[in-house]
Amino acid sequence: MVADVHGESRVTASAYPAPSPEAILEAGPDALLVVAEDGTILMVNAAAERMFGYSRDELLGHDHRVLLAKGFRSGFHRLFFVLREDAWPPPVEAYAVRRDGSEFQGELTYSLLPQDAGTPAAGPASMAVTIRDTSRRVQTDAGLREAMSLLSATLESTADGILVVSAEGQIAGVNNQFVSMWGIPRNLLASQNDEAVMGYVLDQLKDPAKFVEKVTALYSDPAAESHDVLDFRDGRTFERYSRPQTVANQVVGRVWSFRDVTAARLAQEQITKAMADLAEQSAQLKALAFQDPLTGLSNRQLFNDHLAAALLGPYGTAVDLLLLDLDDFKEVNDILGHHAGDQMLIEVGRRLRGCVRPNDVVARLGGDEFVVLLVGSLDPDEVAGRIVESLKVPVWIDGTMLRPSLSLGLASISDDAVGASELLRRADVAMYAAKAAGKNRYLRFRPEMLQSLVQRTELETGLRLAVDSGQITVLYQPIISATLGAVVTVEALARWVRDGETIPPERFIPAAERSGLIVEIGTEVLLKACTELKPWLAEDSARRLAVNVSGVQLQHGDFAELVQAATASCGVDPRQLILEVTESVFFDDDGHVIQQLNALRNAGVGVALDDFGTGYSSLGRLQELPVDTLKIDQSFTAMIQTGTEKLPILSCMVTMAHGLGLTVTAEGVETAAQAEYLMGLDCESLQGFLFSGAEAQSALNSAIARSTEVFGTLRGGRVSETR
Ligand code: C2E
Ligand code: CA
Ligand code: CA
């Protein structure tokens, strides 16, 4: 119905028949559609056919979304909700698409159609939508359209979930990806109950408070952009970007985009873990390269590095080296086997660690040699003392009790010793001095020690000439037979007489053994003794000559032949010869030493086990050894002081030896009380200063006479004569 308010052009209504509402709708310039709640087109007018290029039949009963450009197809349901809030909502801008695919911008107005009286209130609703082509309008923002189409094209194709929220905080749009990423039920989204949607979202997060905090912060600062990471309770991780949505420089809302980075994060975590594993492995490999595999202590290389670093430290910092070497470790290895040796080294390493601070370096340099590096220590002597003490506690290995002992050399940085090699050399010299001073102790380096080192090397060179120039002489010590009350055996003891000075065997025998010269010295002693004593031996076939033999000599395969040749050349009956060996000659034996001794015994030569009870002697092994006599070491004899004490170890040794068919000689008998005590234990022979020391061959007869005389004064000394 048209009415002119100005009157003059007023035309009366009756001049024209009143058109029907249908005709008006049909003739209207704007496209008009009726769309059911399920999106089906129920009605279109002619303008709609024209505008979209479809025939009526092609549209009716079809989904309305064919008419909307991509990016505008998902908002339909929301319009129903909008209408329930607001019967006359403002028009919306959208892009529509014609049958030929061309797009155009349009303005949509929409309203809810009243339902027929007959339909139940809850029945399906429908909506009238008018579309006006606004593409001819002056484009105020040419870029906008491009941006819009780009946006609409990308929105659905992107893997990101996108949510657009209006400035008023209402959800203005989402893409499908958003819905599926968050798993939001469609109807919940359509309900426009933003609080419920928010609740649904928050429920999935590990830290919902943080999420809310961010959202709140962004609403108070609409122009801000943000990026953060959301952790889901189910283990997923989303990246969240948010930027304002602006139209003509006006913030009209906010776009949130979410990207599922779970896979990327897992991959990253795997890489990080792999890198960490690799780093750990290489650290382990590196540690192994610097670690002594047996004890877990530092190795020589690492020690050298630490020492070099310590010496580069600030001037005045104390740097001390404690170099140590186990005493007689070879014997542990030889007697108990390498496994026991290893256990011993491990235990020693453990004890060393226990004696120092956690940061002090303890290294095994190889074999049974260890070193401790102390930096900034206030009292290195105290530490050295503690180490020596700590090793006195017995170690149990494979059921055997061992008492490790070590010799330790201590050297400290000083004005005249600043280099690593000088420090090490000094510690080494001090360690040797500790060994020479009787082992099982520590000594601090003193310059005089270098002097004795020089002497030691001089000794070794001098020893070479000693044999050739006849400086080795032999003394004889009588051994009295308690059963016969007479001296029937004498022991040959070597002496080195150099420039009128007599050097005791303790000083030169170890050097001779180290250099191998002991073979020549031993042969010399044997030949000299046989030659010098031949007349005395010839007087009585019961007389014997005992000669000491070093393990080094027995290592030579021709030892047995050599001995037999020597006796033969001197014209001495092999049955009058006794070889004194220590238990250590059997330690490393592969049967070869035993073989040689057996060969000699078959030729009538006797074998005595010298210094029994020292070192790592074992009564248990005794029966396997090819020996005839046991020589109880002086240290046991020295235990007898008053002669009234109970010494079960002594009686046990003697009983055991007798049980094995061996005779027993006690060494180092210095007092009558000792002699009587030992005779009381039924020791067959006695040797010691009580009777006589070692004398030259020329003084032997008087020494023997004196020995017999002394024996006669002993209580029980004459009993034997009556036997
Ligand atoms: P050994 O075989 O145990 O010899 C006994 C040592 O004890 C001798 O020392 C002897 O003088 C000493 N002695 C004897 N009676 C007593 C005593 O009542 N009290 C004390 N305190 N000591 C006594 P020596 O002659 O100095 O020999 C020391 C060691 O050197 C010998 O101990 C032996 O192991 C070794 N030795 C000596 N001569 C030779 C040799 O020709 N060859 C080898 N391989 N070693 C030898
Ligand atoms: Ca001996
Ligand atoms: Ca001895």
mmCIF file of C-alpha atoms and ligand atoms in Angstrom, residues 491-493 547-548 580 610-611 631 667 687, ligand 2:
data_model
loop_
_atom_site.group_PDB
_atom_site.id
_atom_site.type_symbol
_atom_site.label_atom_id
_atom_site.label_comp_id
_atom_site.label_asym_id
_atom_site.label_seq_id
_atom_site.Cartn_x
_atom_site.Cartn_y
_atom_site.Cartn_z
ATOM 1 C CA GLU A 491 124.463 -71.841 56.520
ATOM 2 C CA ALA A 492 126.372 -69.897 53.925
ATOM 3 C CA LEU A 493 125.589 -66.168 54.005
ATOM 4 C CA VAL A 547 122.944 -72.244 50.753
ATOM 5 C CA ASN A 548 120.305 -69.570 50.149
ATOM 6 C CA GLU A 580 117.133 -72.675 51.395
ATOM 7 C CA ASP A 610 113.244 -70.334 54.831
ATOM 8 C CA ASP A 611 111.625 -67.516 56.824
ATOM 9 C CA LYS A 631 112.893 -72.796 59.099
ATOM 10 C CA GLU A 667 116.122 -69.106 63.445
ATOM 11 C CA GLN A 687 120.374 -71.229 64.814
HETATM 12 CA CA CA B 2 118.509 -68.696 55.021
#
